[in-house]
PDB file of C-alpha atoms in Angstrom:
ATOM      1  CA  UNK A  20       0.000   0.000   0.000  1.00  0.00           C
ATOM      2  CA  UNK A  21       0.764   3.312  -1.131  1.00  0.00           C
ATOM      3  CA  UNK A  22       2.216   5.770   1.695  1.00  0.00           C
ATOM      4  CA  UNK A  23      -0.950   8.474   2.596  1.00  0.00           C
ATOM      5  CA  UNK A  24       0.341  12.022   1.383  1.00  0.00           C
ATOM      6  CA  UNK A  25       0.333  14.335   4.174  1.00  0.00           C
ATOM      7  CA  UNK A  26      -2.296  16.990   3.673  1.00  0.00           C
ATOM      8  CA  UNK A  27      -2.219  20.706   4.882  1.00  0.00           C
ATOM      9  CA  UNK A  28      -5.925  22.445   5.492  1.00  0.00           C
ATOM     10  CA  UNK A  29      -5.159  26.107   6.041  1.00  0.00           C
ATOM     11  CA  UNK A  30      -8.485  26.647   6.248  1.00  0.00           C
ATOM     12  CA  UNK A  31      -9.676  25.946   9.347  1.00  0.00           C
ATOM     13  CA  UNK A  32     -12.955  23.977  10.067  1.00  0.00           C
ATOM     14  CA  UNK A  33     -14.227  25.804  12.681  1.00  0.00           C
ATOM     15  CA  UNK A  34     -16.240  29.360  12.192  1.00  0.00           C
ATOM     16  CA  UNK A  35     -14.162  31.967  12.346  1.00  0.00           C
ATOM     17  CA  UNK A  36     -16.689  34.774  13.761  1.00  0.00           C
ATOM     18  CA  UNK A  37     -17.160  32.450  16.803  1.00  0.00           C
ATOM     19  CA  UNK A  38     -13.246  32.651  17.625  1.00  0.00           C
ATOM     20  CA  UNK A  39     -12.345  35.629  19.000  1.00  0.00           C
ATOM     21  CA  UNK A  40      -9.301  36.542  16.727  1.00  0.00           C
ATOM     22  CA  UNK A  41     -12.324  36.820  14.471  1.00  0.00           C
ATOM     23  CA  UNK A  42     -14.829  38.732  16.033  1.00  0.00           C
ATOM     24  CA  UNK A  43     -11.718  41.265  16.835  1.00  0.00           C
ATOM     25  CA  UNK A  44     -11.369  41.287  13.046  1.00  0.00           C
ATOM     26  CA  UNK A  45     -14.926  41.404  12.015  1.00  0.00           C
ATOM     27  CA  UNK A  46     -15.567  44.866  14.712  1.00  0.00           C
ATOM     28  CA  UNK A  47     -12.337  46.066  12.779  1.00  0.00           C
ATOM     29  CA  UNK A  48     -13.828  45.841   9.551  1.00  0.00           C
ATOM     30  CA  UNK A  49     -16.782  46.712  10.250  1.00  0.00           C
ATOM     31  CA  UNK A  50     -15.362  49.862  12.607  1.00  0.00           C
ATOM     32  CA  UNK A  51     -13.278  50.598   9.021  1.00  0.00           C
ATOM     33  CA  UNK A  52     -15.613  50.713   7.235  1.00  0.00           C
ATOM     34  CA  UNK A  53     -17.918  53.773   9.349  1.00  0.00           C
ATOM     35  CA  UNK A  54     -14.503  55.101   9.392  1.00  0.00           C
ATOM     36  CA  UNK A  55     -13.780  55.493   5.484  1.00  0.00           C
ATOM     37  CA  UNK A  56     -17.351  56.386   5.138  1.00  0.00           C
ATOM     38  CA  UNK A  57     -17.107  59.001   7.611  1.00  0.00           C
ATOM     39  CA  UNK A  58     -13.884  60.637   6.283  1.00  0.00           C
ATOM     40  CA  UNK A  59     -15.416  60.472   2.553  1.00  0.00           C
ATOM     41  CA  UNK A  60     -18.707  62.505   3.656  1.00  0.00           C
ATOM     42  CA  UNK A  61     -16.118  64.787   5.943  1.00  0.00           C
ATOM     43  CA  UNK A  62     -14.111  65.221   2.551  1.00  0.00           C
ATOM     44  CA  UNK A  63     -16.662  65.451   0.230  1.00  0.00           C
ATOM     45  CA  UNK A  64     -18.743  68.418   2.696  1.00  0.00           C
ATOM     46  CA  UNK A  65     -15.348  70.244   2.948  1.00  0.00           C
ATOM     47  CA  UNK A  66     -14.931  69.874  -1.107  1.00  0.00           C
ATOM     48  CA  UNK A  67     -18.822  71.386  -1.205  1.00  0.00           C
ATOM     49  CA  UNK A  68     -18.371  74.680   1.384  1.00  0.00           C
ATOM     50  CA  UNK A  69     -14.927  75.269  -0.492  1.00  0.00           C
ATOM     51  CA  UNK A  70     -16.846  75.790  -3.594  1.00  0.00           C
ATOM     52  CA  UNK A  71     -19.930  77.500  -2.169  1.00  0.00           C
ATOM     53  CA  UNK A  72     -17.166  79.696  -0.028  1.00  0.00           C
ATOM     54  CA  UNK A  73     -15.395  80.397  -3.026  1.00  0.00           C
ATOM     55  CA  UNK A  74     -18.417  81.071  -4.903  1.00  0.00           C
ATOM     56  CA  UNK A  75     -19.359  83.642  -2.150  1.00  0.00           C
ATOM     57  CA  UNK A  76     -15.860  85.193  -1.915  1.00  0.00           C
ATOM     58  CA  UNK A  77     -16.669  85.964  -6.230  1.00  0.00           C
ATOM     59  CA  UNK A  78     -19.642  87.641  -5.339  1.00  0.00           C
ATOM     60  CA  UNK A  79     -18.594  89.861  -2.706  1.00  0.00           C
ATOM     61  CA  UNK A  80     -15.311  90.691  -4.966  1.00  0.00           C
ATOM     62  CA  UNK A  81     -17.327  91.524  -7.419  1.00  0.00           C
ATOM     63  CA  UNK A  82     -19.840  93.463  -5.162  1.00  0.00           C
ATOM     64  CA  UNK A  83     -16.482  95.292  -3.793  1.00  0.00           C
ATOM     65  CA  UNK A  84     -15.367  96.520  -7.425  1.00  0.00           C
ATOM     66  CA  UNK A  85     -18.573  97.777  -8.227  1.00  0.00           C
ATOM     67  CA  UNK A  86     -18.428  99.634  -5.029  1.00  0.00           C
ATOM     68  CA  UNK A  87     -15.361 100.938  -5.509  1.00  0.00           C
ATOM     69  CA  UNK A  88     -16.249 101.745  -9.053  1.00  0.00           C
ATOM     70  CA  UNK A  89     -19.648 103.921  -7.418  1.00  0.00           C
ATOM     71  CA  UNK A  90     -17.052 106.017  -5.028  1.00  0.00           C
ATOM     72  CA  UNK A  91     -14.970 106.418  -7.727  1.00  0.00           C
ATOM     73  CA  UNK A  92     -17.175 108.096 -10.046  1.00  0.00           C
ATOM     74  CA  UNK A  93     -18.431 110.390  -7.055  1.00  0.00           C
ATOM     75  CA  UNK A  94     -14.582 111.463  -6.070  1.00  0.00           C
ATOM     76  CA  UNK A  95     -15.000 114.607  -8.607  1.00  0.00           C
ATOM     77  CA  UNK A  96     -18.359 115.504  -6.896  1.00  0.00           C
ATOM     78  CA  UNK A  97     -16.729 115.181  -3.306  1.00  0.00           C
ATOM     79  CA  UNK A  98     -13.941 117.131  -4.135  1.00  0.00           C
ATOM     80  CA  UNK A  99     -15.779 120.031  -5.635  1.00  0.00           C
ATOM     81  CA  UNK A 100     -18.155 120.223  -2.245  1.00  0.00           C
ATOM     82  CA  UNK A 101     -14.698 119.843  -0.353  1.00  0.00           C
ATOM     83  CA  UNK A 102     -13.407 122.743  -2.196  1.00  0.00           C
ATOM     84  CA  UNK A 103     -16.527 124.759  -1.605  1.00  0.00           C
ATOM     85  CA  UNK A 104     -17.082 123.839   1.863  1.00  0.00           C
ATOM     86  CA  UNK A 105     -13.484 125.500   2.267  1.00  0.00           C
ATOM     87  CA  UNK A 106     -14.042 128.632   0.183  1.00  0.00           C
ATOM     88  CA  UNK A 107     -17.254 129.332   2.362  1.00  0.00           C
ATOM     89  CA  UNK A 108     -15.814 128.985   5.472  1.00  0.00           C
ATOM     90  CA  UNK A 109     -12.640 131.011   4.237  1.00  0.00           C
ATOM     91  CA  UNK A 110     -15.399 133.455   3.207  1.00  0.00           C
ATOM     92  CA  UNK A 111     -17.637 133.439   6.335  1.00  0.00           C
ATOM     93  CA  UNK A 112     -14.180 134.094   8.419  1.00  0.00           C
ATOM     94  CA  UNK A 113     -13.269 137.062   6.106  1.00  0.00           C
ATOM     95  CA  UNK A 114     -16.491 138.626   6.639  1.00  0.00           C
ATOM     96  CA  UNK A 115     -16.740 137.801  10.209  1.00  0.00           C
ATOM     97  CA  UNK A 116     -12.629 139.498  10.638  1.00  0.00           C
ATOM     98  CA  UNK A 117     -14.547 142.475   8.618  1.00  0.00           C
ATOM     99  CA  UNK A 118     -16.787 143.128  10.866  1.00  0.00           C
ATOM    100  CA  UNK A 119     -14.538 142.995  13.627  1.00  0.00           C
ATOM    101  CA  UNK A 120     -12.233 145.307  12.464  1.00  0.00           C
ATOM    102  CA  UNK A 121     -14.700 147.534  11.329  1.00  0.00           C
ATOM    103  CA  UNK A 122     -16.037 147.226  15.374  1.00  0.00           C
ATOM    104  CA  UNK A 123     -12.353 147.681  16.406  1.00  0.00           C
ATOM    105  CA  UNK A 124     -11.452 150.705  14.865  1.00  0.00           C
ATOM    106  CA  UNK A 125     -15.179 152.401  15.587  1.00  0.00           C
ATOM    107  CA  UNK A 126     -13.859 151.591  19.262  1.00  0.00           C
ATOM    108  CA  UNK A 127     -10.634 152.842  18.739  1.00  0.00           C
ATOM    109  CA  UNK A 128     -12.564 155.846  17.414  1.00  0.00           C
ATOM    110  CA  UNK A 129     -14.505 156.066  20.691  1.00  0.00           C
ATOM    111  CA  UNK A 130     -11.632 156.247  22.943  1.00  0.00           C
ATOM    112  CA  UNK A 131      -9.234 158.289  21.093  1.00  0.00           C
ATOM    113  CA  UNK A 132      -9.354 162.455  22.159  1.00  0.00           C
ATOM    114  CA  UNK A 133      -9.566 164.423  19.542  1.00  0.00           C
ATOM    115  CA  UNK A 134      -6.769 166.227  19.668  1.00  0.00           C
ATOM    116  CA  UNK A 135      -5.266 162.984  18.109  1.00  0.00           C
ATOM    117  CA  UNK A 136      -3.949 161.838  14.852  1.00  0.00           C
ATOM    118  CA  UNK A 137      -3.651 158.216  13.542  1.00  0.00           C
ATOM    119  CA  UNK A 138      -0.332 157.411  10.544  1.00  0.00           C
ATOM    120  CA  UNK A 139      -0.502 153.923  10.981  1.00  0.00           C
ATOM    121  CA  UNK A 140      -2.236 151.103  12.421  1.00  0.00           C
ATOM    122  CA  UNK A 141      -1.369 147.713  11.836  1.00  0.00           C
ATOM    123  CA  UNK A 142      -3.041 144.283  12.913  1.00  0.00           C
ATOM    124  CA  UNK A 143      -2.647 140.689  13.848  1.00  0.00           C
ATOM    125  CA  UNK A 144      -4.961 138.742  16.043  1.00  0.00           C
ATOM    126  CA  UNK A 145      -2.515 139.178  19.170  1.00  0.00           C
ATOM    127  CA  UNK A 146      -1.041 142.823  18.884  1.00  0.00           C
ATOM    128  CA  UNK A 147      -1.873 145.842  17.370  1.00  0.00           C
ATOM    129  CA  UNK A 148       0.796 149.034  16.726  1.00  0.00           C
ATOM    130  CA  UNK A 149       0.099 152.688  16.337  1.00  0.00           C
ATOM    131  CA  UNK A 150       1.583 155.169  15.333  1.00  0.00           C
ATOM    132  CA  UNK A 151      -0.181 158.899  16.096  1.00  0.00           C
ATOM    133  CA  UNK A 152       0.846 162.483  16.653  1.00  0.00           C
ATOM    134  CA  UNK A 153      -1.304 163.874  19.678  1.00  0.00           C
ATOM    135  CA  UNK A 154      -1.666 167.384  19.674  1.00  0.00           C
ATOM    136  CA  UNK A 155      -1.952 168.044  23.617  1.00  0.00           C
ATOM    137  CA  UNK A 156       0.102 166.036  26.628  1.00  0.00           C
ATOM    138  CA  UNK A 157      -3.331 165.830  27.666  1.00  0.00           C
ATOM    139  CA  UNK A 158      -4.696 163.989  24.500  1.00  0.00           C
ATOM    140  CA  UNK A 159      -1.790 161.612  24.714  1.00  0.00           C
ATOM    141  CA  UNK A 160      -2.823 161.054  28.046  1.00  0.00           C
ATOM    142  CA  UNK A 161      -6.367 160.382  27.704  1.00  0.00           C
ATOM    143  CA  UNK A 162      -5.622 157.939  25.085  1.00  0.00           C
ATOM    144  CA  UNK A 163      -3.318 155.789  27.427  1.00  0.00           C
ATOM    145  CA  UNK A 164      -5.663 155.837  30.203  1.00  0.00           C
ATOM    146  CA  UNK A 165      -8.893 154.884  27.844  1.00  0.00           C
ATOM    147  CA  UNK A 166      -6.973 151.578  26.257  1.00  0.00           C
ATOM    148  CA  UNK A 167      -5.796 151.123  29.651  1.00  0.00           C
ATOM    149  CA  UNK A 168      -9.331 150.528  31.012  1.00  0.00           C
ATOM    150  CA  UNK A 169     -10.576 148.455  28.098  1.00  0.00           C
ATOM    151  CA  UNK A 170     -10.807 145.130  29.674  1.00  0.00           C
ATOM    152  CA  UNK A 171      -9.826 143.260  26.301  1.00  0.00           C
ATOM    153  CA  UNK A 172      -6.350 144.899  26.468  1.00  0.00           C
ATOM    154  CA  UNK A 173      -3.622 143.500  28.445  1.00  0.00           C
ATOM    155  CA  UNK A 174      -0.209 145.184  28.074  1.00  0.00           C
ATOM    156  CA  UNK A 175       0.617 148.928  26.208  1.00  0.00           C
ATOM    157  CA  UNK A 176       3.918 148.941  24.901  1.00  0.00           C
ATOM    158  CA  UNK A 177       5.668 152.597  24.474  1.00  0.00           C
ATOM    159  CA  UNK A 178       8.000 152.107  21.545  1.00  0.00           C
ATOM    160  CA  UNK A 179       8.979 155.407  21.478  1.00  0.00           C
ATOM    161  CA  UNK A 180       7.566 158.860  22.079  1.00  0.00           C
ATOM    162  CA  UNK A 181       9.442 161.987  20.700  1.00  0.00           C
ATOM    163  CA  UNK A 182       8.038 166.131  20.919  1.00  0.00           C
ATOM    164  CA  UNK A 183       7.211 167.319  17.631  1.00  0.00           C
ATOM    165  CA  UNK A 184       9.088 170.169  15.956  1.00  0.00           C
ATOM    166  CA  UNK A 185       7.886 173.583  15.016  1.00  0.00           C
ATOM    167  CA  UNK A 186       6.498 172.447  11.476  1.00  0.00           C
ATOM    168  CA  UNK A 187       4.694 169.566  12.995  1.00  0.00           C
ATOM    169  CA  UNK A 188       3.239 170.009  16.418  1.00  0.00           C
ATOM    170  CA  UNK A 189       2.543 167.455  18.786  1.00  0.00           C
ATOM    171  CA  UNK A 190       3.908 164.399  20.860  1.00  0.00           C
ATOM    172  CA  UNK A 191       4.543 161.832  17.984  1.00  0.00           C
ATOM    173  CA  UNK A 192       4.470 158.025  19.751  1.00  0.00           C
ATOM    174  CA  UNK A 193       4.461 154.517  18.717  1.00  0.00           C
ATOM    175  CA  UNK A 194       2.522 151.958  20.669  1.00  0.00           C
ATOM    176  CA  UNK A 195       2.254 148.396  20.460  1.00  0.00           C
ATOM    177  CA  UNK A 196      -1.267 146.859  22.359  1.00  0.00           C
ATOM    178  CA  UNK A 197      -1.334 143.597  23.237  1.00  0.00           C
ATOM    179  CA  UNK A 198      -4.886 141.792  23.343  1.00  0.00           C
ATOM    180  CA  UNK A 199      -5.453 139.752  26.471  1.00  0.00           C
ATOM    181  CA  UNK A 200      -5.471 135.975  24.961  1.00  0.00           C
ATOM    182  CA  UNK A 201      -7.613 136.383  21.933  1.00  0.00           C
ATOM    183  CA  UNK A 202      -9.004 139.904  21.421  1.00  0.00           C
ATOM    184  CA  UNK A 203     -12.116 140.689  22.091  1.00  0.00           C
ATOM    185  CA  UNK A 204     -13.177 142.267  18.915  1.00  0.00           C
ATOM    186  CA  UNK A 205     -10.701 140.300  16.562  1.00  0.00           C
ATOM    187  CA  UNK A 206     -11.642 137.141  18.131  1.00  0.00           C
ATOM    188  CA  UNK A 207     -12.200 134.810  15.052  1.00  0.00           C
ATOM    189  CA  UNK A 208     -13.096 131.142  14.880  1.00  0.00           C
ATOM    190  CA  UNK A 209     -10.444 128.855  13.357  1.00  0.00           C
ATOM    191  CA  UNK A 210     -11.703 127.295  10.079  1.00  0.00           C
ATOM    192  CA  UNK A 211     -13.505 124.381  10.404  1.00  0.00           C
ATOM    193  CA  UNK A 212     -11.826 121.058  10.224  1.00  0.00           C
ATOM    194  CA  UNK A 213     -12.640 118.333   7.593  1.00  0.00           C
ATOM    195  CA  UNK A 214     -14.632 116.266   9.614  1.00  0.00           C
ATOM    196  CA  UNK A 215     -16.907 119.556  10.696  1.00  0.00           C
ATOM    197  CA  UNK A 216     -17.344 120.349   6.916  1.00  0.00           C
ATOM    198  CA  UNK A 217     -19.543 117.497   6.161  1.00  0.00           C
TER     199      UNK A 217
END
């Protein structure tokens, strides 16, 4: 008799699911499996927002350049009400330094004796110099003492004060008055700022 050849079953005779090396495989394919599916749907919603994001991020691009396109066309107009805004309120504070000097010099009028003659008077919103002949010590006198009691006049500075000759009469002076912080009658609003324009 013929010698039996040994035979080799890999496969094994028993169920595999009811051995526990195979349920620990079968929960890991089965596990797997929720896994890939999970991580496809997680790729496949990410793919989906990118494009609606990116979709989005068009629209408000385009939204933008049409904007900027609308602000652009109105620059011109904005400019021109700028420009005007600034030429009124350049105008308003002409006026308004008009009318203060006009009030200024019908003060000046009012305390000045008139024994006394103006050759110059000169302005800035600080100081303001003069330079007069009065006719009478008295006159010169009265003149001091009036801008001296103004309230809106801090300090009189005597440049200089010389007699007058035979030809031309008179105590010639030159005095510089300085307004106490802003002067009262000169006192003039700075123009308005950009922001205060519109």
């Amino acid at each position: 008799m013929a010698a039996r050849k040994p035979t080799i079953d890999l496969l094994s005779r028993e169920d595999l699911s009811q051995r526990p090396v195979g349920r620990l495989l079968l929960w890991i394919l089965t596990v797997g499996r929720y896994i890939v599916i999970f991580s496809e749907l997680v790729v496949i919603s990410g793919f989906i927002i990118r494009v609606i994001l990116d979709r989005n991020l068009n629209s408000i691009n385009e939204d933008l350049l049409r904007q900027k396109a609308i602000l652009a066309s109105y620059l011109p107009t904005e400019q021109r009400v700028r420009r005007a805004a600034q030429q009124f309120a350049t105008i308003s504070r002409i006026e308004q330094e008009q009318q203060d000097l006009g009030k200024l010099l019908e003060k000046i009028g009012q305390v000045s004796p008139k024994d006394l003659r103006f050759s110059n008077l000169s302005l800035d919103p600080r100081t303001m110099e003069i330079s007069a002949v009065a006719l009478s010590p008295s006159g010169f006198s009265t003149f001091l003492g009036n801008l001296q009691a103004d309230p809106g006049i801090g300090d009189l500075i005597l440049q200089s004060v010389e007699s007058g000759t035979a030809q031309d009469p008179g105590i010639h002076f030159r005095l510089t008055v300085e307004f106490v912080g802003a002067p009262s009658l000169l006192q003039t609003q700075p123009p308005p700022t950009e922001e205060e324009q519109l």
